[in-house]
PDB file of N, CA and C in Angstrom:
ATOM      1  N   UNK A   1      56.671 -59.027 -25.754  1.00 48.00           N
ATOM      2  CA  UNK A   1      55.812 -59.863 -25.486  1.00 48.00           C
ATOM      3  C   UNK A   1      55.722 -60.268 -27.312  1.00 48.00           C
ATOM      4  N   UNK A   2      55.863 -61.151 -27.986  1.00 55.00           N
ATOM      5  CA  UNK A   2      54.719 -61.796 -29.058  1.00 55.00           C
ATOM      6  C   UNK A   2      54.555 -62.520 -28.895  1.00 55.00           C
ATOM      7  N   UNK A   3      53.051 -62.049 -30.125  1.00 53.00           N
ATOM      8  CA  UNK A   3      51.678 -63.757 -29.604  1.00 53.00           C
ATOM      9  C   UNK A   3      51.253 -63.129 -31.333  1.00 53.00           C
ATOM     10  N   UNK A   4      50.703 -64.758 -31.226  1.00 59.00           N
ATOM     11  CA  UNK A   4      49.393 -64.245 -33.092  1.00 59.00           C
ATOM     12  C   UNK A   4      48.525 -63.239 -32.384  1.00 59.00           C
ATOM     13  N   UNK A   5      47.976 -62.707 -33.680  1.00 58.00           N
ATOM     14  CA  UNK A   5      46.723 -62.121 -32.404  1.00 58.00           C
ATOM     15  C   UNK A   5      45.472 -62.528 -32.540  1.00 58.00           C
ATOM     16  N   UNK A   6      45.257 -64.248 -33.304  1.00 57.00           N
ATOM     17  CA  UNK A   6      44.440 -64.990 -32.467  1.00 57.00           C
ATOM     18  C   UNK A   6      44.123 -64.589 -31.243  1.00 57.00           C
ATOM     19  N   UNK A   7      45.501 -65.454 -30.128  1.00 60.00           N
ATOM     20  CA  UNK A   7      45.765 -66.139 -29.467  1.00 60.00           C
ATOM     21  C   UNK A   7      46.061 -63.972 -28.148  1.00 60.00           C
ATOM     22  N   UNK A   8      46.673 -63.085 -29.059  1.00 65.00           N
ATOM     23  CA  UNK A   8      45.881 -61.944 -27.915  1.00 65.00           C
ATOM     24  C   UNK A   8      44.305 -62.251 -27.496  1.00 65.00           C
ATOM     25  N   UNK A   9      43.077 -61.830 -28.878  1.00 69.00           N
ATOM     26  CA  UNK A   9      42.355 -61.892 -28.883  1.00 69.00           C
ATOM     27  C   UNK A   9      41.665 -63.166 -27.843  1.00 69.00           C
ATOM     28  N   UNK A  10      41.849 -64.090 -27.632  1.00 72.00           N
ATOM     29  CA  UNK A  10      41.400 -65.352 -26.918  1.00 72.00           C
ATOM     30  C   UNK A  10      41.688 -64.766 -25.515  1.00 72.00           C
ATOM     31  N   UNK A  11      42.457 -64.046 -24.820  1.00 75.00           N
ATOM     32  CA  UNK A  11      43.829 -63.991 -24.223  1.00 75.00           C
ATOM     33  C   UNK A  11      42.371 -63.554 -23.322  1.00 75.00           C
ATOM     34  N   UNK A  12      42.605 -61.591 -24.163  1.00 77.00           N
ATOM     35  CA  UNK A  12      42.117 -60.425 -24.048  1.00 77.00           C
ATOM     36  C   UNK A  12      40.844 -60.727 -23.952  1.00 77.00           C
ATOM     37  N   UNK A  13      40.101 -61.473 -24.356  1.00 77.00           N
ATOM     38  CA  UNK A  13      38.458 -61.818 -24.714  1.00 77.00           C
ATOM     39  C   UNK A  13      38.405 -62.531 -23.040  1.00 77.00           C
ATOM     40  N   UNK A  14      39.314 -63.788 -22.444  1.00 78.00           N
ATOM     41  CA  UNK A  14      38.913 -65.043 -21.824  1.00 78.00           C
ATOM     42  C   UNK A  14      38.864 -63.869 -20.941  1.00 78.00           C
ATOM     43  N   UNK A  15      40.133 -63.095 -20.159  1.00 80.00           N
ATOM     44  CA  UNK A  15      40.294 -62.027 -18.490  1.00 80.00           C
ATOM     45  C   UNK A  15      38.886 -61.645 -18.481  1.00 80.00           C
ATOM     46  N   UNK A  16      38.535 -60.950 -19.379  1.00 79.00           N
ATOM     47  CA  UNK A  16      36.863 -60.176 -19.558  1.00 79.00           C
ATOM     48  C   UNK A  16      35.560 -61.194 -19.593  1.00 79.00           C
ATOM     49  N   UNK A  17      35.865 -62.650 -20.003  1.00 77.00           N
ATOM     50  CA  UNK A  17      34.882 -63.123 -19.905  1.00 77.00           C
ATOM     51  C   UNK A  17      34.446 -64.306 -18.654  1.00 77.00           C
ATOM     52  N   UNK A  18      35.799 -64.083 -18.292  1.00 78.00           N
ATOM     53  CA  UNK A  18      35.486 -64.738 -16.741  1.00 78.00           C
ATOM     54  C   UNK A  18      35.632 -63.842 -15.697  1.00 78.00           C
ATOM     55  N   UNK A  19      35.140 -62.350 -15.837  1.00 76.00           N
ATOM     56  CA  UNK A  19      35.157 -61.924 -14.994  1.00 76.00           C
ATOM     57  C   UNK A  19      33.144 -61.314 -14.868  1.00 76.00           C
ATOM     58  N   UNK A  20      32.925 -62.001 -16.081  1.00 72.00           N
ATOM     59  CA  UNK A  20      31.925 -61.243 -16.192  1.00 72.00           C
ATOM     60  C   UNK A  20      31.373 -62.538 -15.879  1.00 72.00           C
ATOM     61  N   UNK A  21      31.787 -63.347 -16.023  1.00 68.00           N
ATOM     62  CA  UNK A  21      31.191 -65.510 -16.026  1.00 68.00           C
ATOM     63  C   UNK A  21      31.034 -65.036 -14.375  1.00 68.00           C
ATOM     64  N   UNK A  22      31.775 -64.327 -13.939  1.00 71.00           N
ATOM     65  CA  UNK A  22      32.353 -64.564 -12.372  1.00 71.00           C
ATOM     66  C   UNK A  22      31.075 -63.334 -11.236  1.00 71.00           C
ATOM     67  N   UNK A  23      30.484 -61.780 -11.649  1.00 64.00           N
ATOM     68  CA  UNK A  23      29.609 -61.773 -12.495  1.00 64.00           C
ATOM     69  C   UNK A  23      28.585 -62.007 -12.506  1.00 64.00           C
ATOM     70  N   UNK A  24      27.889 -61.704 -13.970  1.00 63.00           N
ATOM     71  CA  UNK A  24      27.040 -62.578 -13.905  1.00 63.00           C
ATOM     72  C   UNK A  24      26.906 -63.899 -14.390  1.00 63.00           C
ATOM     73  N   UNK A  25      26.111 -64.496 -13.503  1.00 61.00           N
ATOM     74  CA  UNK A  25      25.845 -66.224 -13.716  1.00 61.00           C
ATOM     75  C   UNK A  25      24.520 -66.223 -15.071  1.00 61.00           C
ATOM     76  N   UNK A  26      23.962 -65.051 -15.133  1.00 58.00           N
ATOM     77  CA  UNK A  26      22.716 -65.657 -16.249  1.00 58.00           C
ATOM     78  C   UNK A  26      23.383 -65.306 -17.587  1.00 58.00           C
ATOM     79  N   UNK A  27      24.544 -65.257 -17.968  1.00 56.00           N
ATOM     80  CA  UNK A  27      25.033 -64.802 -18.931  1.00 56.00           C
ATOM     81  C   UNK A  27      26.385 -66.350 -19.156  1.00 56.00           C
ATOM     82  N   UNK A  28      26.345 -66.877 -18.307  1.00 57.00           N
ATOM     83  CA  UNK A  28      27.334 -68.112 -18.462  1.00 57.00           C
ATOM     84  C   UNK A  28      27.012 -68.541 -19.425  1.00 57.00           C
ATOM     85  N   UNK A  29      25.852 -69.763 -20.196  1.00 64.00           N
ATOM     86  CA  UNK A  29      25.536 -70.123 -21.698  1.00 64.00           C
ATOM     87  C   UNK A  29      25.639 -69.439 -22.606  1.00 64.00           C
ATOM     88  N   UNK A  30      25.731 -67.670 -22.368  1.00 65.00           N
ATOM     89  CA  UNK A  30      26.201 -67.141 -23.969  1.00 65.00           C
ATOM     90  C   UNK A  30      27.459 -66.947 -23.665  1.00 65.00           C
ATOM     91  N   UNK A  31      28.589 -66.792 -22.618  1.00 66.00           N
ATOM     92  CA  UNK A  31      29.950 -66.768 -22.847  1.00 66.00           C
ATOM     93  C   UNK A  31      30.051 -67.566 -23.354  1.00 66.00           C
ATOM     94  N   UNK A  32      29.470 -69.436 -22.756  1.00 71.00           N
ATOM     95  CA  UNK A  32      30.601 -70.221 -22.821  1.00 71.00           C
ATOM     96  C   UNK A  32      30.559 -70.036 -24.106  1.00 71.00           C
ATOM     97  N   UNK A  33      29.357 -69.965 -25.181  1.00 71.00           N
ATOM     98  CA  UNK A  33      29.518 -70.448 -26.328  1.00 71.00           C
ATOM     99  C   UNK A  33      30.068 -69.923 -26.971  1.00 71.00           C
ATOM    100  N   UNK A  34      30.046 -68.682 -27.068  1.00 73.00           N
ATOM    101  CA  UNK A  34      30.829 -67.902 -27.894  1.00 73.00           C
ATOM    102  C   UNK A  34      32.647 -67.379 -27.789  1.00 73.00           C
ATOM    103  N   UNK A  35      32.899 -68.198 -25.599  1.00 73.00           N
ATOM    104  CA  UNK A  35      34.388 -68.501 -25.792  1.00 73.00           C
ATOM    105  C   UNK A  35      34.917 -70.051 -26.308  1.00 73.00           C
ATOM    106  N   UNK A  36      33.760 -70.646 -26.616  1.00 67.00           N
ATOM    107  CA  UNK A  36      33.958 -72.209 -27.687  1.00 67.00           C
ATOM    108  C   UNK A  36      34.323 -72.165 -28.648  1.00 67.00           C
ATOM    109  N   UNK A  37      33.425 -70.976 -29.298  1.00 69.00           N
ATOM    110  CA  UNK A  37      33.882 -70.678 -30.981  1.00 69.00           C
ATOM    111  C   UNK A  37      34.973 -69.798 -31.143  1.00 69.00           C
ATOM    112  N   UNK A  38      36.015 -69.136 -30.414  1.00 64.00           N
ATOM    113  CA  UNK A  38      36.591 -68.717 -29.792  1.00 64.00           C
ATOM    114  C   UNK A  38      38.128 -69.642 -30.331  1.00 64.00           C
ATOM    115  N   UNK A  39      38.441 -71.190 -29.225  1.00 64.00           N
ATOM    116  CA  UNK A  39      38.369 -71.901 -28.551  1.00 64.00           C
ATOM    117  C   UNK A  39      39.005 -72.570 -30.082  1.00 64.00           C
ATOM    118  N   UNK A  40      37.678 -72.810 -30.445  1.00 57.00           N
ATOM    119  CA  UNK A  40      37.490 -73.751 -31.330  1.00 57.00           C
ATOM    120  C   UNK A  40      37.836 -73.666 -32.930  1.00 57.00           C
ATOM    121  N   UNK A  41      38.192 -72.640 -32.910  1.00 48.00           N
ATOM    122  CA  UNK A  41      38.750 -71.883 -34.233  1.00 48.00           C
ATOM    123  C   UNK A  41      39.818 -72.417 -34.994  1.00 48.00           C
TER     124      UNK A  41
END
């Protein structure tokens, strides 16, 4: 599979942050901000 580095990074972190998002609801705000910044690049 060939992806640009950005897509791989976003997909990789998306999975991690999704698990953290479900595991620690206290970090939802920080995670959402970080994810939104990555997607808006």
